[in-house]
Amino acid sequence: MSVSIIVGAQWGDEGKGKIVDLLSEQADVVARYQGGANAGHTIVFDGRKFVLHLIPSGILHPNTTCVIGNGVVIDPVALMEEIHMLESMGISVAGRLHISHKAHLIMPYHKMMDAAREKGAGSIGTTGRGIGPAYYDKALRTGIRIVDLLDRDTLREKIRLNLDEKNRILQSLYGAEPLDVESMIDEYVAFDTQIDPYITDTTVLLNTAIASGKHVLAEGAQGALLDLDHGTYPFVTSSNPTSGGACTGLGIPPTSISSIMGVVKAYSTRVGNGPFPTELNDATGELLRTEGHEFGATTGRSRRCGWLDIPALRYSIMVNGISEIALTKLDVLGVLDEIRVCTGYEIDGRPVRSFPADLATLSRITCTYETFPGWKCSLEGVRTFAELPPQAQHYVEAIEQLLEVRISWVSTSPAREDTFRR
Ligand code: GDP
Ligand code: IMO
Ligand code: MG
């Protein structure tokens, strides 16, 4: 039994794409289990850059089979764009990508509702990709699934029923123009002909692969603190990026999971609104943003930057069951004289033992920090732990001790080759 899960341990954008790509070389199957085109996973190798939103980051290794599982919500427009982008860059997708017939579809009204809701009070700062409304319909049991594309009558009926309701909401609540049933049906029928070769029962595919001893990598999007159940609700995404989501989002049993790796950025970032205890709203935050090129891979928005947050990470490790860590973007800290790490939370001078569940408590937190000396140099060309400056080695070892989890990989640039095992 060999399924390894790779999860983001913070608020997303930890460098999961880079790590999944690297580890895909040893994998037979790489499977995405949740989220949608809200994700932006960047992979750089041979001087070429790929940004993937829906297709697993294993696609760049020619011998890897890739799966988009039932837990993912699929935007046809984004999917087709991504397939064409990859094919145009010489990456063959046909015959290697398999999409679950049980995955839900993002419909045009999901994106409209996402955008419209964001204009109102309590904006989450979503990516605008229709994610929340699509998962809402899934939970409401009115969602349209890939399998519905196979039967025109079912598809027509489901779109008609949805538009009956959605058009009324769009018009009366958001003042939007109603959407046309027939053109939407045509659009999704056309989509069906394009994706037909990719659709399969991925639950069977994956379980057969597992039973025959193949190595499966389950790729999480977003991060633990954006998890619908375990993140900083309501400033979260609408799915379960934490490791438990891999089982429901792929249809594989918990007993098949052999390891869970957390990807941790050497500092913290967050895109969109919501609590961020170690946020730096100063020149140091700006420096991290520019040095780390902290701009969203999906929306181009500036990422908020801050120090590494040990209490949040310890919580993430607990919820995910993380047994090893890939630490990314260590190089970015090379511009700092000193580096701070939040080692504890306090409220009214008293230590906070567990990660707070509510916004009111999170807003009252003050962080206690430990300060580490910077190394003030580039890490270019460093390919072993021993070659790191002593201060950088000390930083990695100190984080490992604070988290009580082994840091087994360290990444020092966006490129595939600049990652080493410890
Ligand atoms: P993901 O969503 O977790 O896959 O991460 P993103 O791709 O959205 O954001 C991570 C960014 O950091 C991308 O631009 C990567 O190319 C880049 N990156 C990944 N690892 C490193 C690293 O070790 N050093 C530097 N400087 N950049 C990195
Ligand atoms: P990857 O996979 C960082 C954030 C949004 C917003 C919240 C809800 O690249 O790490 P949504 O569109 O999902 O309803 O937005 O979640 N968010 C991400 N932040 N990385 C991501 O994905 C994200 N996907 C969603 O900014 O705060
Ligand atoms: Mg990203």
CSV table of C-alpha atoms and ligand atoms in Angstrom, one decimal:
chain,number,residue,atom,x,y,z
A,1,MET,CA,0.0,0.0,0.0
A,2,SER,CA,1.7,3.1,-1.0
A,3,VAL,CA,-0.1,6.5,-1.2
A,4,SER,CA,1.9,9.5,-0.3
A,5,ILE,CA,0.0,12.7,0.4
A,6,ILE,CA,1.6,16.1,-0.2
A,7,VAL,CA,-0.2,19.0,1.6
A,8,GLY,CA,0.3,22.7,2.0
A,9,ALA,CA,0.9,23.3,5.7
A,10,GLN,CA,0.2,27.1,5.7
A,11,TRP,CA,-2.2,29.3,3.7
A,12,GLY,CA,-1.3,27.9,0.3
A,13,ASP,CA,1.5,28.9,-2.2
A,14,GLU,CA,4.1,27.0,-0.1
A,15,GLY,CA,5.7,25.6,-3.3
A,16,LYS,CA,3.6,22.4,-3.4
A,17,GLY,CA,3.8,22.4,-7.3
A,18,LYS,CA,7.6,22.4,-7.2
A,19,ILE,CA,7.8,19.6,-4.6
A,20,VAL,CA,5.1,17.4,-6.2
A,21,ASP,CA,6.9,17.8,-9.6
A,22,LEU,CA,10.2,16.7,-8.0
A,23,LEU,CA,8.7,13.7,-6.2
A,24,SER,CA,6.6,12.7,-9.3
A,25,GLU,CA,9.7,11.2,-10.8
A,26,GLN,CA,9.3,8.3,-8.4
A,27,ALA,CA,5.5,8.1,-8.7
A,28,ASP,CA,3.4,6.1,-11.0
A,29,VAL,CA,0.2,8.2,-10.5
A,30,VAL,CA,-0.2,11.8,-9.3
A,31,ALA,CA,-3.8,12.7,-8.3
A,32,ARG,CA,-5.4,16.1,-7.3
A,33,TYR,CA,-8.1,15.5,-4.7
A,34,GLN,CA,-9.8,18.9,-4.0
A,35,GLY,CA,-10.1,22.5,-5.0
A,36,GLY,CA,-10.2,23.8,-8.6
A,37,ALA,CA,-8.7,26.4,-10.8
A,38,ASN,CA,-8.2,28.6,-7.7
A,39,ALA,CA,-4.9,26.8,-7.3
A,40,GLY,CA,-1.8,28.1,-9.0
A,41,HIS,CA,1.1,25.7,-8.9
A,42,THR,CA,4.4,26.9,-10.4
A,43,ILE,CA,7.0,24.5,-11.8
A,44,VAL,CA,10.3,25.6,-13.2
A,45,PHE,CA,12.8,23.4,-14.9
A,46,ASP,CA,15.3,23.7,-17.8
A,47,GLY,CA,14.6,27.4,-17.7
A,48,ARG,CA,10.9,26.9,-18.5
A,49,LYS,CA,8.1,27.9,-16.3
A,50,PHE,CA,4.7,26.2,-16.1
A,51,VAL,CA,1.7,27.3,-14.0
A,52,LEU,CA,-0.9,24.6,-13.4
A,53,HIS,CA,-4.3,25.2,-11.9
A,54,LEU,CA,-6.2,22.0,-12.3
A,55,ILE,CA,-3.9,19.4,-13.8
A,56,PRO,CA,-1.7,17.6,-11.3
A,57,SER,CA,1.9,18.8,-11.1
A,58,GLY,CA,3.1,15.4,-12.1
A,59,ILE,CA,2.1,16.0,-15.7
A,60,LEU,CA,5.6,17.2,-16.6
A,61,HIS,CA,7.2,13.8,-16.1
A,62,PRO,CA,6.3,11.8,-19.2
A,63,ASN,CA,5.8,8.5,-17.5
A,64,THR,CA,3.4,9.7,-14.9
A,65,THR,CA,-0.3,9.0,-15.0
A,66,CYS,CA,-2.3,12.0,-13.8
A,67,VAL,CA,-5.8,12.0,-12.1
A,68,ILE,CA,-8.2,14.7,-11.4
A,69,GLY,CA,-10.3,13.2,-8.6
A,70,ASN,CA,-14.0,13.4,-7.7
A,71,GLY,CA,-13.3,16.0,-5.0
A,72,VAL,CA,-12.1,18.6,-7.6
A,73,VAL,CA,-14.5,21.1,-9.1
A,74,ILE,CA,-13.7,21.5,-12.8
A,75,ASP,CA,-14.0,24.7,-14.8
A,76,PRO,CA,-14.2,23.5,-18.5
A,77,VAL,CA,-12.7,26.7,-19.8
A,78,ALA,CA,-9.8,26.6,-17.4
A,79,LEU,CA,-9.2,22.8,-18.1
A,80,MET,CA,-9.2,23.2,-21.9
A,81,GLU,CA,-6.9,26.2,-21.7
A,82,GLU,CA,-4.5,24.2,-19.5
A,83,ILE,CA,-4.5,21.2,-21.8
A,84,HIS,CA,-3.8,23.4,-24.8
A,85,MET,CA,-1.1,25.3,-22.9
A,86,LEU,CA,0.7,22.0,-22.0
A,87,GLU,CA,0.3,20.6,-25.5
A,88,SER,CA,1.7,23.8,-27.0
A,89,MET,CA,4.7,23.5,-24.8
A,90,GLY,CA,5.4,20.0,-25.9
A,91,ILE,CA,3.9,18.1,-22.9
A,92,SER,CA,1.5,15.4,-24.1
A,93,VAL,CA,-1.6,15.1,-22.0
A,94,ALA,CA,-3.7,12.7,-24.1
A,95,GLY,CA,-3.8,9.2,-22.6
A,96,ARG,CA,-2.1,10.4,-19.4
A,97,LEU,CA,-4.7,12.5,-17.8
A,98,HIS,CA,-7.8,10.9,-16.3
A,99,ILE,CA,-10.7,12.8,-14.9
A,100,SER,CA,-13.3,11.5,-12.5
A,101,HIS,CA,-16.8,11.1,-13.8
A,102,LYS,CA,-18.0,12.0,-10.4
A,103,ALA,CA,-16.2,15.4,-10.3
A,104,HIS,CA,-18.5,18.5,-10.2
A,105,LEU,CA,-18.5,21.1,-12.9
A,106,ILE,CA,-18.1,24.8,-12.4
A,107,MET,CA,-20.8,26.6,-14.3
A,108,PRO,CA,-20.8,30.2,-15.5
A,109,TYR,CA,-23.3,31.1,-12.8
A,110,HIS,CA,-20.9,29.9,-10.1
A,111,LYS,CA,-18.3,32.4,-11.3
A,112,MET,CA,-20.9,35.2,-11.5
A,113,MET,CA,-22.1,34.4,-8.0
A,114,ASP,CA,-18.6,34.3,-6.6
A,115,ALA,CA,-17.8,37.7,-8.1
A,116,ALA,CA,-21.1,39.2,-7.0
A,117,ARG,CA,-20.8,37.9,-3.4
A,118,GLU,CA,-17.4,39.3,-3.1
A,119,LYS,CA,-18.7,42.8,-3.8
A,120,GLY,CA,-20.9,42.6,-0.7
A,121,ALA,CA,-20.0,42.8,2.9
A,122,GLY,CA,-17.7,40.2,4.5
A,123,SER,CA,-15.6,39.7,1.4
A,124,ILE,CA,-13.3,36.6,1.7
A,125,GLY,CA,-10.9,37.8,-1.0
A,126,THR,CA,-11.6,34.7,-3.2
A,127,THR,CA,-9.9,34.0,-6.4
A,128,GLY,CA,-13.2,34.5,-8.2
A,129,ARG,CA,-13.1,31.1,-9.8
A,130,GLY,CA,-16.5,30.0,-8.7
A,131,ILE,CA,-15.2,27.6,-6.1
A,132,GLY,CA,-17.5,28.4,-3.2
A,133,PRO,CA,-20.7,28.4,-5.2
A,134,ALA,CA,-19.8,25.1,-6.9
A,135,TYR,CA,-19.2,23.3,-3.6
A,136,TYR,CA,-22.4,24.9,-2.3
A,137,ASP,CA,-24.3,23.3,-5.1
A,138,LYS,CA,-22.5,20.0,-4.5
A,139,ALA,CA,-23.6,20.1,-0.8
A,140,LEU,CA,-27.1,21.2,-1.8
A,141,ARG,CA,-27.2,18.2,-4.2
A,142,THR,CA,-28.0,20.4,-7.2
A,143,GLY,CA,-24.5,20.3,-8.7
A,144,ILE,CA,-23.8,19.1,-12.2
A,145,ARG,CA,-21.2,16.4,-12.5
A,146,ILE,CA,-19.0,15.2,-15.4
A,147,VAL,CA,-21.2,12.1,-15.6
A,148,ASP,CA,-24.2,14.2,-16.4
A,149,LEU,CA,-22.5,15.3,-19.6
A,150,LEU,CA,-22.9,11.8,-21.0
A,151,ASP,CA,-26.7,12.0,-21.1
A,152,ARG,CA,-27.9,15.0,-23.0
A,153,ASP,CA,-31.4,14.8,-21.5
A,154,THR,CA,-30.1,14.8,-17.9
A,155,LEU,CA,-27.8,17.6,-18.7
A,156,ARG,CA,-30.5,19.7,-20.3
A,157,GLU,CA,-32.8,19.1,-17.4
A,158,LYS,CA,-30.2,19.9,-14.7
A,159,ILE,CA,-29.0,23.1,-16.4
A,160,ARG,CA,-32.6,24.2,-16.8
A,161,LEU,CA,-33.5,23.5,-13.2
A,162,ASN,CA,-30.4,25.3,-12.0
A,163,LEU,CA,-30.9,28.3,-14.2
A,164,ASP,CA,-34.5,28.6,-13.0
A,165,GLU,CA,-33.2,29.3,-9.6
A,166,LYS,CA,-29.9,30.9,-10.3
A,167,ASN,CA,-31.3,33.4,-12.8
A,168,ARG,CA,-33.7,34.6,-10.2
A,169,ILE,CA,-30.9,35.0,-7.6
A,170,LEU,CA,-28.6,36.7,-10.1
A,171,GLN,CA,-31.3,39.2,-11.2
A,172,SER,CA,-32.9,40.0,-7.9
A,173,LEU,CA,-29.9,40.0,-5.6
A,174,TYR,CA,-27.1,41.0,-7.9
A,175,GLY,CA,-28.9,42.9,-10.7
A,176,ALA,CA,-27.2,40.6,-13.3
A,177,GLU,CA,-28.6,39.7,-16.7
A,178,PRO,CA,-30.2,36.3,-16.8
A,179,LEU,CA,-28.2,33.5,-18.5
A,180,ASP,CA,-29.5,31.7,-21.5
A,181,VAL,CA,-30.3,28.0,-21.1
A,182,GLU,CA,-29.8,26.9,-24.7
A,183,SER,CA,-26.4,28.5,-25.2
A,184,MET,CA,-25.2,27.0,-21.9
A,185,ILE,CA,-26.3,23.6,-22.9
A,186,ASP,CA,-24.5,24.0,-26.3
A,187,GLU,CA,-21.4,25.1,-24.5
A,188,TYR,CA,-21.3,22.1,-22.1
A,189,VAL,CA,-22.2,19.6,-24.9
A,190,ALA,CA,-19.2,21.0,-26.9
A,191,PHE,CA,-17.1,20.6,-23.8
A,192,ASP,CA,-18.2,17.0,-23.4
A,193,THR,CA,-16.9,16.1,-26.9
A,194,GLN,CA,-13.5,17.6,-26.0
A,195,ILE,CA,-13.0,15.9,-22.6
A,196,ASP,CA,-14.7,12.6,-23.4
A,197,PRO,CA,-11.4,10.8,-23.9
A,198,TYR,CA,-10.2,11.8,-20.4
A,199,ILE,CA,-13.3,10.7,-18.4
A,200,THR,CA,-13.1,7.5,-16.5
A,201,ASP,CA,-13.9,5.9,-13.1
A,202,THR,CA,-10.8,7.2,-11.4
A,203,THR,CA,-11.8,5.5,-8.1
A,204,VAL,CA,-11.3,2.2,-9.8
A,205,LEU,CA,-8.2,3.4,-11.6
A,206,LEU,CA,-6.6,4.5,-8.3
A,207,ASN,CA,-7.6,1.5,-6.2
A,208,THR,CA,-6.3,-0.9,-8.9
A,209,ALA,CA,-3.0,1.0,-9.0
A,210,ILE,CA,-2.7,0.8,-5.3
A,211,ALA,CA,-3.6,-2.9,-5.2
A,212,SER,CA,-0.9,-3.6,-7.8
A,213,GLY,CA,1.7,-1.9,-5.8
A,214,LYS,CA,2.0,1.3,-7.8
A,215,HIS,CA,3.1,4.4,-6.0
A,216,VAL,CA,0.4,7.1,-5.9
A,217,LEU,CA,1.1,10.7,-5.0
A,218,ALA,CA,-2.0,12.6,-3.8
A,219,GLU,CA,-1.5,16.4,-4.4
A,220,GLY,CA,-3.2,18.8,-2.2
A,221,ALA,CA,-4.0,22.3,-3.4
A,222,GLN,CA,-4.3,25.4,-1.0
A,223,GLY,CA,-3.2,24.7,2.5
A,224,ALA,CA,-4.3,23.5,5.9
A,225,LEU,CA,-5.2,26.9,7.2
A,226,LEU,CA,-7.5,27.4,4.3
A,227,ASP,CA,-9.3,24.1,5.0
A,228,LEU,CA,-13.1,24.5,5.2
A,229,ASP,CA,-13.3,22.6,8.5
A,230,HIS,CA,-9.9,23.2,10.1
A,231,GLY,CA,-8.8,26.6,8.7
A,232,THR,CA,-9.4,30.2,9.7
A,233,TYR,CA,-13.2,30.0,9.0
A,234,PRO,CA,-14.8,31.8,7.3
A,235,PHE,CA,-11.7,33.0,5.6
A,236,VAL,CA,-11.0,29.6,4.0
A,237,THR,CA,-11.6,27.8,0.7
A,238,SER,CA,-14.7,25.6,0.3
A,239,SER,CA,-12.9,22.2,0.3
A,240,ASN,CA,-10.6,20.1,2.5
A,241,PRO,CA,-7.0,20.5,1.5
A,242,THR,CA,-5.9,18.6,4.7
A,243,SER,CA,-4.8,15.0,4.3
A,244,GLY,CA,-8.2,13.6,5.1
A,245,GLY,CA,-9.5,15.2,2.0
A,246,ALA,CA,-7.4,12.9,-0.1
A,247,CYS,CA,-9.5,9.8,0.8
A,248,THR,CA,-12.9,11.4,0.2
A,249,GLY,CA,-11.6,13.4,-2.8
A,250,LEU,CA,-10.1,10.3,-4.6
A,251,GLY,CA,-12.2,7.4,-3.2
A,252,ILE,CA,-9.2,5.7,-1.6
A,253,PRO,CA,-9.2,4.1,1.9
A,254,PRO,CA,-7.3,5.7,4.8
A,255,THR,CA,-5.5,2.3,5.1
A,256,SER,CA,-3.8,2.9,1.8
A,257,ILE,CA,-2.0,6.0,3.0
A,258,SER,CA,1.7,5.4,3.8
A,259,SER,CA,3.1,8.9,4.3
A,260,ILE,CA,2.1,12.5,4.6
A,261,MET,CA,4.5,15.3,3.7
A,262,GLY,CA,3.8,18.9,4.5
A,263,VAL,CA,5.2,21.7,2.4
A,264,VAL,CA,6.3,24.6,4.5
A,265,LYS,CA,7.5,28.0,3.2
A,266,ALA,CA,10.4,29.3,5.4
A,267,TYR,CA,8.2,32.3,6.3
A,268,SER,CA,4.4,32.8,6.0
A,269,THR,CA,2.2,34.3,3.2
A,270,ARG,CA,-1.5,34.6,2.7
A,271,VAL,CA,-3.6,35.9,-0.2
A,272,GLY,CA,-7.0,37.3,0.4
A,273,ASN,CA,-8.5,38.3,3.7
A,274,GLY,CA,-8.5,36.8,7.1
A,275,PRO,CA,-6.4,36.4,10.2
A,276,PHE,CA,-2.7,36.3,9.9
A,277,PRO,CA,-1.0,36.5,13.3
A,278,THR,CA,2.6,37.0,12.1
A,279,GLU,CA,1.8,39.4,9.3
A,280,LEU,CA,4.4,42.1,8.6
A,281,ASN,CA,2.9,45.4,7.5
A,282,ASP,CA,6.2,47.1,7.2
A,283,ALA,CA,9.4,47.3,5.1
A,284,THR,CA,10.4,43.8,6.1
A,285,GLY,CA,7.1,42.4,4.8
A,286,GLU,CA,7.7,44.4,1.6
A,287,LEU,CA,11.2,43.0,1.3
A,288,LEU,CA,9.9,39.4,1.6
A,289,ARG,CA,7.3,40.1,-1.0
A,290,THR,CA,9.8,41.5,-3.5
A,291,GLU,CA,12.6,39.0,-2.8
A,292,GLY,CA,10.1,36.0,-2.8
A,293,HIS,CA,8.1,37.3,-5.8
A,294,GLU,CA,5.1,36.9,-3.6
A,295,PHE,CA,2.4,37.6,-6.2
A,296,GLY,CA,-0.5,35.1,-6.7
A,297,ALA,CA,0.1,32.5,-9.5
A,298,THR,CA,-3.7,32.6,-10.2
A,299,THR,CA,-4.8,36.1,-9.7
A,300,GLY,CA,-1.5,38.1,-9.6
A,301,ARG,CA,-2.6,39.6,-6.3
A,302,SER,CA,0.1,40.7,-3.8
A,303,ARG,CA,0.6,38.1,-1.1
A,304,ARG,CA,0.6,39.3,2.5
A,305,CYS,CA,3.9,38.3,4.1
A,306,GLY,CA,5.0,37.5,7.7
A,307,TRP,CA,7.2,35.5,9.9
A,308,LEU,CA,7.0,31.7,10.2
A,309,ASP,CA,4.3,30.8,12.7
A,310,ILE,CA,5.2,27.7,14.8
A,311,PRO,CA,1.8,27.4,16.7
A,312,ALA,CA,-0.1,27.5,13.4
A,313,LEU,CA,2.3,24.9,11.9
A,314,ARG,CA,2.1,22.6,14.9
A,315,TYR,CA,-1.7,22.7,14.5
A,316,SER,CA,-1.4,22.0,10.8
A,317,ILE,CA,1.0,19.0,11.5
A,318,MET,CA,-1.5,17.6,14.0
A,319,VAL,CA,-4.5,17.9,11.7
A,320,ASN,CA,-2.7,16.5,8.7
A,321,GLY,CA,-0.6,13.9,10.5
A,322,ILE,CA,2.5,15.3,8.7
A,323,SER,CA,5.5,13.0,9.2
A,324,GLU,CA,8.0,14.9,7.1
A,325,ILE,CA,8.5,18.4,5.8
A,326,ALA,CA,9.8,20.0,2.6
A,327,LEU,CA,11.0,23.5,3.5
A,328,THR,CA,10.9,25.9,0.6
A,329,LYS,CA,12.1,29.4,-0.2
A,330,LEU,CA,14.9,29.4,2.4
A,331,ASP,CA,17.0,31.5,-0.1
A,332,VAL,CA,14.5,34.4,0.2
A,333,LEU,CA,15.5,35.0,3.9
A,334,GLY,CA,19.1,35.7,2.7
A,335,VAL,CA,18.3,39.4,2.5
A,336,LEU,CA,17.5,39.8,6.2
A,337,ASP,CA,19.9,40.8,9.0
A,338,GLU,CA,17.9,38.8,11.5
A,339,ILE,CA,14.9,36.4,11.1
A,340,ARG,CA,12.1,36.1,13.6
A,341,VAL,CA,10.0,33.0,14.2
A,342,CYS,CA,6.8,33.1,16.2
A,343,THR,CA,7.1,30.4,18.9
A,344,GLY,CA,4.0,31.0,20.9
A,345,TYR,CA,0.7,32.8,21.1
A,346,GLU,CA,-0.5,34.8,24.1
A,347,ILE,CA,-3.8,36.5,25.0
A,348,ASP,CA,-3.7,39.0,27.9
A,349,GLY,CA,-0.2,37.8,28.8
A,350,ARG,CA,-1.4,34.1,29.1
A,351,PRO,CA,-0.2,31.4,26.7
A,352,VAL,CA,-2.7,30.0,24.2
A,353,ARG,CA,-2.4,26.3,24.1
A,354,SER,CA,-4.4,25.4,21.0
A,355,PHE,CA,-5.0,27.1,17.7
A,356,PRO,CA,-8.1,29.3,18.1
A,357,ALA,CA,-11.2,28.3,16.2
A,358,ASP,CA,-12.8,31.8,16.1
A,359,LEU,CA,-11.9,35.1,14.6
A,360,ALA,CA,-12.5,37.0,17.8
A,361,THR,CA,-9.9,35.0,19.7
A,362,LEU,CA,-7.5,35.0,16.7
A,363,SER,CA,-7.7,38.8,16.6
A,364,ARG,CA,-6.6,39.1,20.2
A,365,ILE,CA,-3.5,37.0,19.9
A,366,THR,CA,-0.1,38.5,20.4
A,367,CYS,CA,2.9,36.5,19.1
A,368,THR,CA,6.0,35.8,21.1
A,369,TYR,CA,9.1,35.6,18.9
A,370,GLU,CA,12.6,34.1,18.9
A,371,THR,CA,15.2,35.9,16.8
A,372,PHE,CA,17.8,34.1,14.6
A,373,PRO,CA,20.8,35.7,12.9
A,374,GLY,CA,20.5,36.0,9.1
A,375,TRP,CA,23.2,34.7,6.7
A,376,LYS,CA,23.1,37.7,4.4
A,377,CYS,CA,24.1,35.9,1.2
A,378,SER,CA,22.7,34.1,-1.8
A,379,LEU,CA,22.2,30.3,-1.7
A,380,GLU,CA,22.7,30.0,-5.4
A,381,GLY,CA,24.5,26.7,-6.2
A,382,VAL,CA,24.0,25.2,-2.8
A,383,ARG,CA,23.0,21.6,-3.3
A,384,THR,CA,23.7,20.0,0.1
A,385,PHE,CA,22.8,20.9,3.7
A,386,ALA,CA,26.5,21.1,4.6
A,387,GLU,CA,27.0,23.8,1.9
A,388,LEU,CA,24.4,26.1,3.6
A,389,PRO,CA,25.9,28.9,5.6
A,390,PRO,CA,26.0,28.0,9.4
A,391,GLN,CA,23.2,30.5,10.2
A,392,ALA,CA,20.9,28.9,7.6
A,393,GLN,CA,21.7,25.4,8.9
A,394,HIS,CA,20.9,26.6,12.4
A,395,TYR,CA,17.5,28.1,11.2
A,396,VAL,CA,16.5,24.8,9.6
A,397,GLU,CA,17.5,22.8,12.6
A,398,ALA,CA,15.8,25.2,15.0
A,399,ILE,CA,12.5,24.9,13.0
A,400,GLU,CA,12.8,21.2,13.0
A,401,GLN,CA,13.2,21.2,16.8
A,402,LEU,CA,10.3,23.5,17.3
A,403,LEU,CA,8.0,21.5,15.0
A,404,GLU,CA,9.3,18.1,16.1
A,405,VAL,CA,9.0,16.9,12.6
A,406,ARG,CA,11.9,16.0,10.3
A,407,ILE,CA,12.7,18.5,7.5
A,408,SER,CA,13.7,16.0,4.8
A,409,TRP,CA,13.8,18.4,1.8
A,410,VAL,CA,15.1,21.9,1.5
A,411,SER,CA,14.4,24.1,-1.5
A,412,THR,CA,16.6,27.1,-2.4
A,413,SER,CA,15.2,28.4,-5.7
A,414,PRO,CA,12.1,28.0,-8.0
A,415,ALA,CA,14.1,25.5,-10.2
A,416,ARG,CA,13.6,21.7,-9.9
A,417,GLU,CA,17.3,21.1,-9.5
A,418,ASP,CA,17.7,23.5,-6.5
A,419,THR,CA,16.2,21.1,-4.0
A,420,PHE,CA,18.2,18.8,-1.8
A,421,ARG,CA,17.4,15.9,0.5
A,422,ARG,CA,18.8,16.0,4.1
B,1,GDP,P1,2.0,26.3,-4.7
B,1,GDP,O1,0.7,26.9,-4.9
B,1,GDP,O2,2.2,25.8,-3.3
B,1,GDP,O3,2.4,25.3,-5.8
B,1,GDP,O4,3.1,27.5,-4.8
B,1,GDP,P2,3.1,28.7,-5.9
B,1,GDP,O5,3.6,28.1,-7.2
B,1,GDP,O6,1.8,29.4,-6.0
B,1,GDP,O7,4.0,29.7,-5.2
B,1,GDP,C1,5.4,29.3,-4.9
B,1,GDP,C2,6.3,30.3,-5.7
B,1,GDP,O8,7.6,30.2,-5.1
B,1,GDP,C3,6.4,30.0,-7.1
B,1,GDP,O9,6.7,31.1,-7.8
B,1,GDP,C4,7.6,29.1,-7.2
B,1,GDP,O10,8.3,29.1,-8.4
B,1,GDP,C5,8.5,29.7,-6.1
B,1,GDP,N1,9.4,28.8,-5.4
B,1,GDP,C6,9.2,27.5,-5.0
B,1,GDP,N2,10.2,27.1,-4.3
B,1,GDP,C7,11.1,28.1,-4.2
B,1,GDP,C8,12.3,28.3,-3.5
B,1,GDP,O11,12.9,27.4,-2.8
B,1,GDP,N3,12.9,29.5,-3.6
B,1,GDP,C9,12.4,30.5,-4.3
B,1,GDP,N4,13.0,31.7,-4.4
B,1,GDP,N5,11.2,30.4,-5.0
B,1,GDP,C10,10.6,29.2,-4.9
B,2,IMO,P1,-2.6,27.1,-4.1
B,2,IMO,O1,-3.0,25.7,-4.5
B,2,IMO,C1,-3.3,30.6,-1.8
B,2,IMO,C2,-7.5,31.6,-1.0
B,2,IMO,C3,-8.1,32.9,-1.6
B,2,IMO,C4,-9.1,33.3,-0.6
B,2,IMO,C5,-9.6,31.9,-0.1
B,2,IMO,C6,-10.9,31.5,-0.7
B,2,IMO,O2,-1.9,27.8,-5.2
B,2,IMO,O3,-1.8,27.1,-2.9
B,2,IMO,P2,-11.5,30.6,-3.2
B,2,IMO,O4,-11.3,31.2,-4.5
B,2,IMO,O5,-10.9,29.3,-3.0
B,2,IMO,O6,-13.0,30.6,-2.7
B,2,IMO,O7,-10.8,31.7,-2.2
B,2,IMO,O8,-8.6,31.0,-0.4
B,2,IMO,N1,-6.9,30.7,-2.0
B,2,IMO,C7,-5.6,30.5,-2.1
B,2,IMO,N2,-4.6,31.1,-1.5
B,2,IMO,N3,-3.1,29.6,-2.7
B,2,IMO,C8,-4.1,29.0,-3.2
B,2,IMO,O9,-4.0,27.8,-3.9
B,2,IMO,C9,-5.5,29.4,-3.0
B,2,IMO,N4,-6.7,29.0,-3.4
B,2,IMO,C10,-7.6,29.8,-2.7
B,2,IMO,O10,-7.1,33.9,-1.9
B,2,IMO,O11,-8.4,33.9,0.5
B,3,MG,MG,-0.2,28.7,-5.5
